[in-house]
Amino acid sequence: RSSWLLLAPLFTPPVPVITAPPCSLCPEGAHRFQWIRNLVPEFGISSSHVKVLSSPAEFYELLKAQIKAAKQRVVMASLYLGTGLLEQELVYCLEETLEKSLQAKGSPDLRVSILLDYTRGSRGRKNSRTMLVPLLQRFPEQVRVSLFHTPNLRGLLRLLIPERFNETIGLQHIKVYLFDDNVILSGANLSDLYFTNRQDRYVLLRDSPEIADFFTELVDAIGDVSLQLQQDDTVQMMEGMVHPYQGDKVAYCEIANRRVMEVINSARARQELLHAKAFHSSQPGNSLLSQQGSQASGSLKAEPDTWIYPLIQMKPFGIQIDEMVTETLLTEAERDARIFLTTGYFNLTQAYMDLILGTRAEYRILLASPEVNGFFGAKGVAGAIPAAYVYIEHQFYSEVCCLQQQERVQLQEYSRAGWTFHAKGLWLYLAGSDLPCLTLIGSPNFGYRSVHRDLEAQVAIVTENKALQQQLHQEQEQLYLCSGVVSTSTFEQPSRYVKLWVKLVTPLIKNFF
């Protein structure tokens, strides 16, 4: 019975579509992307503050080291926290750091804020909540755990859909981990697989207070409209807040939209003010005065050569910034530009597929082979999900062949023994360039769920710096090296056989996974 509940429709009122601004791309390299700051704050930083990580183990060790070194804040947003020994080690690190803060003279400065998804974080008897309750009990004044519950899972739908399947309706999917002024953007969750043999992407932005402030405020905003975990493992909403599934849905979504957009717009206003001051101080006659002032305050900074744009997608709240920027990037990519796009779950929206098939740039799309799909070998209906992805992939490949675009649009499958694949993002190489000047990194998978159902965030990193471009290029090459090019013969292999019932059901349920 439960498998058919995947077909349950969402009774969601249509969200007004935001139209993209005119794309005023300049001809000058990285600066052609400055139109993005019309939508979101633009953070100019030095490329020396950006480090690209490559392995799950490196990601895990960095998380532990950053937690132990934190003095003011730890903010972690993830789908869930696992329940194994590696995850318990992270909780011990938090406990140790909080204890040190408590023993310091005066009132403790350290604040820990954790944002997870309610349905995924409540799954099973031992879950994310039971892992974190001891921290709440011991450090009630310093720790906050927020559990986002989608407003679309309510009423009869919520009562009927069982655990696991209820997660198909919508999730908190953002993955941001920040410690004081250091920010890690990733697609990885806080689970042992993501610390050992599940390939993802990770980038560290060091000493970036404005970016850390932005993501702290964003997580706080989502936390305010989420259920708050209590010391007895119950949950409750903040006083005066509309309940996500018991209260009025329209009112809840309006409040959530307002809270998140306040964060985006206030940060954008702050950054615009900084841009204006910087422009003014760079004018003739002002530079010496500005330099003397900066030196006096000890804050002389190098000119930025890298720009960070946070892209937020929360369609349930009517926020579609990431979708709009991604579509514009795909639309504006010129002939001979190359786009490397990767996703752990190949299920592109129709709009993205149409742009890839109808525009001029070259595409190299990396996706998981069935054996490295996270659902491979799962029990029950979930075990058929890799076959459903094969079916979607085959349909797209057939369309590419029908349009005779095989040279321009190439599919590649990631395959690595003993590993699963969860990396997602995009690298953009301008025409004639061997190095990328832009990458997208974060939580979205470019699929229907990412665009329409879940809360997502990623950043566009735009850089002029050759060393950072080289780092991004090496990251891309390292991922694509573990892949093989898809051809007609790929789908003739026994492992690519798709049962008839999967072919029939996939079009009906593809928007749920």
XYZ file of C-alpha atoms in Angstrom:
513
model
C 0.000 0.000 0.000
C 2.690 2.455 1.049
C 4.470 2.343 -2.303
C 1.429 3.813 -4.049
C 1.419 6.688 -1.601
C 4.412 7.993 -3.527
C 1.830 9.048 -6.080
C 0.114 11.312 -3.555
C -0.291 14.721 -5.191
C 0.636 17.958 -3.507
C -2.279 20.294 -3.083
C -0.062 23.333 -3.352
C -1.304 26.654 -4.724
C 0.808 27.829 -7.656
C 3.656 30.129 -6.666
C 4.002 33.292 -8.736
C 6.924 32.941 -11.137
C 9.725 35.454 -10.769
C 11.095 36.561 -14.084
C 14.831 36.813 -14.492
C 16.350 40.278 -14.791
C 17.842 41.382 -18.089
C 21.174 39.600 -18.327
C 23.691 42.373 -18.826
C 26.767 40.225 -19.311
C 29.943 42.220 -19.711
C 32.582 40.958 -22.119
C 35.220 40.959 -19.372
C 35.885 37.446 -17.996
C 34.708 36.916 -14.421
C 33.095 40.370 -14.232
C 30.426 39.308 -16.707
C 28.621 37.619 -13.807
C 28.140 40.760 -11.723
C 24.469 40.846 -12.757
C 23.897 38.212 -10.026
C 24.294 40.930 -7.399
C 21.014 42.428 -8.615
C 19.384 39.468 -6.837
C 21.631 38.524 -3.916
C 24.491 39.979 -1.875
C 27.909 39.920 -3.521
C 30.822 39.098 -1.218
C 34.234 40.072 -2.581
C 37.085 38.084 -1.007
C 40.679 37.088 -1.691
C 41.115 33.741 -3.449
C 43.639 32.826 -0.738
C 40.647 32.380 1.594
C 39.152 29.613 -0.570
C 40.186 25.985 -0.251
C 38.652 23.152 -2.285
C 38.543 19.800 -0.473
C 38.466 16.510 -2.326
C 37.709 13.604 0.008
C 35.118 12.608 2.637
C 37.880 11.925 5.194
C 39.326 15.427 4.696
C 35.822 16.884 5.144
C 35.268 14.935 8.387
C 38.631 15.848 9.906
C 38.043 19.504 9.032
C 34.614 19.443 10.732
C 36.134 18.080 13.948
C 39.052 20.524 13.905
C 36.762 23.501 13.278
C 34.346 22.500 16.056
C 37.236 22.193 18.531
C 38.638 25.605 17.532
C 35.303 27.502 17.593
C 34.995 30.335 20.105
C 31.829 32.273 19.214
C 29.554 30.192 17.006
C 28.956 26.814 15.446
C 26.143 26.740 12.891
C 25.345 23.474 11.117
C 22.545 22.969 8.592
C 22.065 19.492 7.169
C 19.366 17.054 6.126
C 20.135 14.890 9.170
C 22.756 13.753 11.666
C 23.555 10.039 11.540
C 23.668 7.751 14.574
C 26.997 5.905 14.143
C 30.323 6.203 15.930
C 31.713 8.899 13.615
C 28.644 11.068 14.167
C 28.870 10.471 17.928
C 32.479 11.693 17.751
C 31.202 14.980 16.263
C 28.723 15.322 19.147
C 31.564 14.673 21.640
C 33.590 17.430 19.946
C 30.661 19.819 20.369
C 30.250 18.795 24.008
C 33.951 19.299 24.703
C 34.003 22.734 23.075
C 30.835 23.823 24.898
C 32.317 22.611 28.201
C 35.472 24.692 27.617
C 33.310 27.718 26.840
C 31.307 27.154 30.031
C 34.459 26.986 32.152
C 35.853 30.209 30.697
C 35.638 33.310 32.852
C 32.390 35.221 32.674
C 29.391 34.110 30.659
C 30.038 31.538 27.885
C 30.355 33.097 24.430
C 29.881 29.988 22.289
C 26.500 29.442 20.642
C 25.624 26.252 18.752
C 22.734 26.264 16.273
C 21.798 23.075 14.400
C 19.145 22.945 11.657
C 17.911 19.570 10.390
C 14.862 18.183 8.622
C 12.065 17.018 10.924
C 10.969 13.908 9.017
C 14.472 12.649 8.199
C 15.822 13.590 11.622
C 12.982 11.749 13.412
C 13.267 8.477 11.472
C 13.617 5.375 13.664
C 13.924 4.965 17.432
C 17.543 6.152 17.469
C 17.791 9.253 15.303
C 19.198 12.764 14.954
C 17.026 14.001 17.802
C 18.155 11.373 20.308
C 21.786 12.121 19.330
C 21.376 15.815 20.185
C 19.031 15.803 23.198
C 21.966 15.286 25.658
C 23.568 18.510 24.371
C 20.301 20.399 24.928
C 19.979 18.971 28.432
C 23.507 19.889 29.426
C 23.839 23.257 27.660
C 20.271 24.624 27.401
C 21.362 28.261 27.154
C 23.936 27.673 24.423
C 22.407 25.061 22.099
C 19.497 25.367 19.693
C 18.238 22.491 17.542
C 15.626 23.395 14.906
C 13.722 20.792 12.878
C 12.166 22.115 9.671
C 8.829 20.570 8.721
C 7.540 21.260 5.212
C 4.137 23.003 5.183
C 3.111 20.717 2.300
C 2.967 17.612 4.531
C -0.242 18.174 6.460
C -3.749 16.874 7.137
C -4.721 13.473 5.765
C -1.516 13.298 3.710
C 0.579 13.496 6.885
C -1.509 10.843 8.651
C -1.460 8.360 5.780
C 2.087 8.511 4.422
C 4.419 6.311 6.491
C 7.948 7.095 7.665
C 10.545 7.367 4.859
C 7.864 7.997 2.223
C 6.794 11.197 3.983
C 10.231 12.600 3.088
C 9.227 12.692 -0.590
C 6.925 15.662 0.034
C 9.632 18.155 0.953
C 12.787 18.524 3.050
C 15.286 20.892 4.623
C 18.139 20.029 2.243
C 20.651 22.875 2.859
C 24.181 21.798 3.874
C 26.195 24.633 5.450
C 28.716 24.198 8.257
C 30.235 27.307 9.808
C 32.560 27.905 12.721
C 33.217 31.493 13.836
C 34.128 33.143 10.481
C 34.928 29.959 8.521
C 32.245 28.478 6.252
C 32.087 25.041 4.600
C 29.657 24.730 1.679
C 28.879 21.190 0.575
C 26.288 18.718 -0.627
C 27.323 16.254 2.117
C 25.183 15.351 5.113
C 26.416 14.661 8.658
C 26.541 10.893 8.301
C 29.290 8.241 8.363
C 28.943 7.446 4.634
C 29.691 11.086 3.835
C 32.795 10.873 6.037
C 34.188 7.698 4.463
C 33.187 6.482 0.974
C 30.450 8.731 -0.417
C 31.965 11.173 -2.895
C 30.714 14.740 -2.637
C 32.077 18.276 -3.040
C 33.293 20.633 -0.328
C 34.716 24.145 -0.266
C 36.076 26.050 2.735
C 35.803 29.849 2.874
C 38.253 30.980 5.566
C 38.108 34.243 7.545
C 34.972 35.440 5.779
C 32.904 37.168 8.484
C 30.333 38.723 6.143
C 29.602 35.359 4.491
C 29.469 33.630 7.883
C 27.070 36.313 9.156
C 24.836 35.807 6.114
C 24.542 32.042 6.540
C 24.110 32.395 10.315
C 21.185 34.744 9.694
C 19.759 32.448 7.009
C 19.869 29.385 9.294
C 18.389 31.486 12.130
C 15.538 32.586 9.849
C 14.680 29.009 8.840
C 15.153 27.929 12.446
C 12.599 30.529 13.584
C 9.898 28.963 11.370
C 10.901 25.414 12.380
C 9.982 23.163 15.296
C 12.311 23.542 18.286
C 13.692 20.360 19.863
C 13.161 20.273 23.633
C 15.163 18.567 26.388
C 12.590 15.742 26.662
C 12.743 15.019 22.871
C 9.425 16.746 22.211
C 9.114 19.635 19.771
C 7.309 22.958 19.847
C 7.099 26.127 17.810
C 8.468 29.455 19.013
C 5.868 31.524 20.810
C 3.635 33.450 18.412
C 4.851 31.546 15.320
C 2.394 29.938 12.882
C 2.658 26.130 12.954
C 3.920 24.594 9.665
C 1.306 21.826 9.372
C -1.363 22.713 11.959
C -1.601 26.420 11.232
C -2.742 28.322 8.154
C -0.475 27.310 5.271
C -0.604 30.600 3.356
C 0.138 32.622 6.504
C 3.036 30.319 7.417
C 4.598 30.538 3.948
C 4.225 34.328 3.900
C 6.025 34.638 7.263
C 8.781 32.265 6.105
C 9.196 34.189 2.845
C 9.431 37.469 4.726
C 12.011 36.155 7.217
C 14.290 34.677 4.534
C 13.980 37.619 2.143
C 14.800 40.010 5.004
C 18.105 38.177 5.419
C 18.874 38.294 1.679
C 17.828 41.920 1.195
C 19.520 43.297 4.316
C 22.788 41.538 3.442
C 22.509 42.827 -0.113
C 21.962 46.360 1.164
C 25.010 46.074 3.454
C 27.179 44.826 0.605
C 25.940 47.551 -1.761
C 26.939 50.111 0.858
C 30.409 48.572 1.062
C 30.669 48.640 -2.755
C 29.667 52.309 -2.768
C 32.254 53.178 -0.096
C 34.943 51.231 -1.920
C 34.086 52.975 -5.191
C 34.120 56.366 -3.518
C 37.484 55.722 -1.825
C 38.979 54.551 -5.125
C 38.264 57.893 -6.795
C 41.219 60.293 -7.390
C 42.073 62.208 -4.245
C 40.366 59.708 -1.949
C 42.677 56.714 -2.250
C 45.447 58.062 0.024
C 42.980 59.151 2.681
C 41.232 55.756 2.519
C 44.534 53.895 2.723
C 45.626 55.929 5.758
C 42.271 55.270 7.429
C 42.487 51.552 6.722
C 46.048 51.349 8.026
C 45.075 53.238 11.168
C 42.301 50.720 11.865
C 44.542 47.803 10.924
C 42.105 46.582 8.280
C 43.968 47.131 5.038
C 42.652 44.471 2.652
C 43.774 43.308 -0.737
C 41.463 43.981 -3.659
C 39.103 41.014 -4.058
C 39.739 38.675 -6.964
C 36.922 36.269 -6.069
C 33.197 36.870 -5.566
C 30.727 34.708 -3.642
C 26.999 34.835 -4.445
C 24.629 32.836 -2.184
C 21.795 31.319 -4.256
C 18.678 30.335 -2.321
C 15.828 28.139 -3.577
C 12.699 27.688 -1.434
C 9.786 27.249 -3.831
C 7.312 26.409 -1.015
C 7.963 29.987 0.183
C 7.958 31.509 -3.321
C 11.764 32.027 -3.394
C 13.321 30.945 -6.706
C 16.685 32.698 -6.871
C 18.859 29.642 -7.503
C 16.594 28.402 -10.289
C 16.599 31.819 -11.935
C 20.393 32.226 -11.808
C 21.034 28.658 -13.015
C 18.646 29.064 -15.958
C 20.259 32.391 -16.878
C 23.765 30.882 -16.750
C 22.661 28.033 -19.042
C 20.870 30.440 -21.384
C 23.763 32.889 -21.693
C 26.619 30.380 -22.097
C 28.076 31.200 -25.487
C 29.182 28.903 -28.279
C 32.427 27.055 -27.438
C 31.916 27.646 -23.706
C 32.078 24.377 -21.767
C 29.821 23.463 -18.854
C 30.616 20.503 -16.635
C 27.481 19.640 -14.669
C 27.299 16.863 -12.094
C 24.490 15.411 -10.007
C 24.173 12.378 -7.775
C 20.603 11.904 -8.991
C 20.067 12.559 -12.699
C 16.522 13.886 -12.904
C 16.826 17.336 -14.491
C 13.812 19.634 -14.649
C 12.248 20.032 -18.063
C 13.430 23.651 -18.168
C 17.065 22.657 -17.550
C 16.874 19.866 -20.131
C 15.390 22.203 -22.732
C 18.163 24.753 -22.134
C 20.913 22.139 -22.376
C 19.471 20.740 -25.595
C 18.608 24.129 -27.101
C 21.640 26.314 -26.321
C 25.151 26.545 -27.820
C 27.637 25.593 -25.105
C 29.262 22.170 -24.809
C 28.031 20.025 -21.910
C 29.709 17.211 -20.015
C 27.151 15.812 -17.578
C 28.409 13.494 -14.829
C 25.943 11.205 -13.049
C 25.983 8.071 -10.931
C 26.143 4.636 -12.516
C 23.511 2.330 -10.932
C 26.128 0.646 -8.723
C 27.195 3.928 -7.064
C 23.658 5.296 -6.681
C 22.825 5.832 -3.014
C 19.689 3.676 -3.377
C 21.518 0.701 -4.938
C 20.641 -2.492 -3.067
C 17.956 -0.812 -0.941
C 15.015 -2.879 0.274
C 11.493 -2.643 -1.123
C 10.388 -0.009 -3.603
C 13.495 2.122 -2.949
C 15.610 -0.645 -4.503
C 14.025 0.118 -7.875
C 15.043 3.798 -7.771
C 18.445 3.259 -9.501
C 16.560 1.567 -12.369
C 14.219 4.561 -12.549
C 17.244 6.853 -12.887
C 18.609 4.603 -15.661
C 15.276 4.948 -17.457
C 15.350 8.765 -17.134
C 18.980 8.823 -18.307
C 18.171 6.605 -21.316
C 15.263 8.844 -22.323
C 17.486 11.941 -22.166
C 20.296 10.224 -24.093
C 17.801 9.145 -26.780
C 16.677 12.748 -27.132
C 20.304 13.902 -27.467
C 20.840 11.318 -30.236
C 17.574 12.227 -31.954
C 18.738 15.860 -32.131
C 22.215 14.687 -33.240
C 23.811 16.535 -30.325
C 26.090 13.689 -29.099
C 29.246 15.726 -29.715
C 27.975 18.797 -27.885
C 26.110 17.082 -25.013
C 27.939 14.141 -23.487
C 26.834 11.974 -20.549
C 29.395 10.304 -18.295
C 28.757 7.804 -15.498
C 30.780 7.860 -12.268
C 31.921 4.405 -11.222
C 34.193 3.530 -8.298
C 34.303 0.205 -6.472
C 33.066 0.396 -2.891
C 31.926 4.025 -3.203
C 28.661 5.886 -3.772
C 28.330 9.199 -5.615
C 26.606 12.325 -4.321
C 28.555 15.206 -5.912
C 26.567 17.998 -7.492
C 27.375 21.330 -9.055
C 28.611 23.081 -12.146
C 31.877 24.435 -13.579
C 31.775 27.028 -16.368
C 34.698 27.418 -18.786
C 34.430 30.470 -21.014
C 35.137 30.037 -24.723
C 38.879 29.645 -25.330
C 39.703 29.068 -21.646
C 41.254 25.924 -20.164
C 40.214 26.876 -16.638
C 36.779 27.541 -15.094
C 35.982 31.041 -13.835
C 32.692 30.051 -12.149
C 31.446 27.117 -10.123
C 28.169 26.366 -8.364
C 28.510 24.312 -5.172
C 25.971 23.380 -2.522
C 22.887 21.247 -2.006
C 20.758 21.385 -5.230
C 20.651 18.379 -7.596
C 19.127 20.335 -10.565
C 16.044 18.100 -10.326
C 12.347 18.685 -9.699
C 12.694 18.211 -5.943
C 15.536 20.734 -5.680
C 13.576 23.312 -7.638
C 10.024 22.738 -6.351
C 9.929 20.857 -3.041
C 12.997 21.244 -0.827
C 14.866 24.101 0.853
C 18.177 24.475 -0.992
C 21.228 26.730 -0.966
C 24.428 26.875 -2.946
C 26.975 29.528 -3.814
C 28.252 30.761 -7.132
C 32.004 31.256 -6.806
C 33.378 33.553 -9.507
C 37.133 34.084 -9.618
C 39.802 35.807 -11.708
C 42.604 34.090 -9.779
C 44.442 31.452 -11.821
C 45.512 29.421 -8.763
C 41.911 29.088 -7.547
C 40.714 28.373 -11.085
C 43.328 25.602 -11.164
C 41.996 24.196 -7.879
C 38.463 24.088 -9.303
C 39.713 22.552 -12.546
C 41.569 19.808 -10.645
C 38.441 19.102 -8.590
C 36.420 18.692 -11.780
C 39.055 16.501 -13.428
C 39.387 14.280 -10.362
C 35.646 13.558 -10.394
C 35.395 12.998 -14.144
C 38.458 10.705 -14.181
C 36.359 8.073 -12.378
C 33.804 7.995 -15.191
C 33.053 6.397 -18.516
C 31.303 7.998 -21.492
C 27.705 6.877 -22.056
C 26.905 5.386 -25.473
C 24.134 3.306 -26.989
C 25.880 0.134 -25.843
C 25.718 1.350 -22.218
C 21.995 0.640 -22.116
C 22.445 -2.835 -23.607
C 24.315 -4.041 -20.508
C 22.381 -6.414 -18.177
C 22.845 -3.949 -15.288
C 20.873 -1.363 -17.256
C 17.786 -3.553 -17.706
C 14.665 -1.714 -16.522
C 11.535 -3.682 -15.658
C 8.289 -2.733 -17.368
C 6.559 -1.696 -14.142
C 9.430 0.713 -13.368
C 9.063 2.296 -16.836
C 5.316 2.711 -16.275
C 5.582 4.136 -12.769
C 8.636 6.417 -13.250
C 6.809 9.222 -15.143
C 4.234 9.322 -12.340
C 6.644 9.454 -9.394
C 9.798 11.096 -10.840
C 8.938 14.407 -9.172
C 9.186 12.775 -5.734
C 12.818 11.566 -5.800
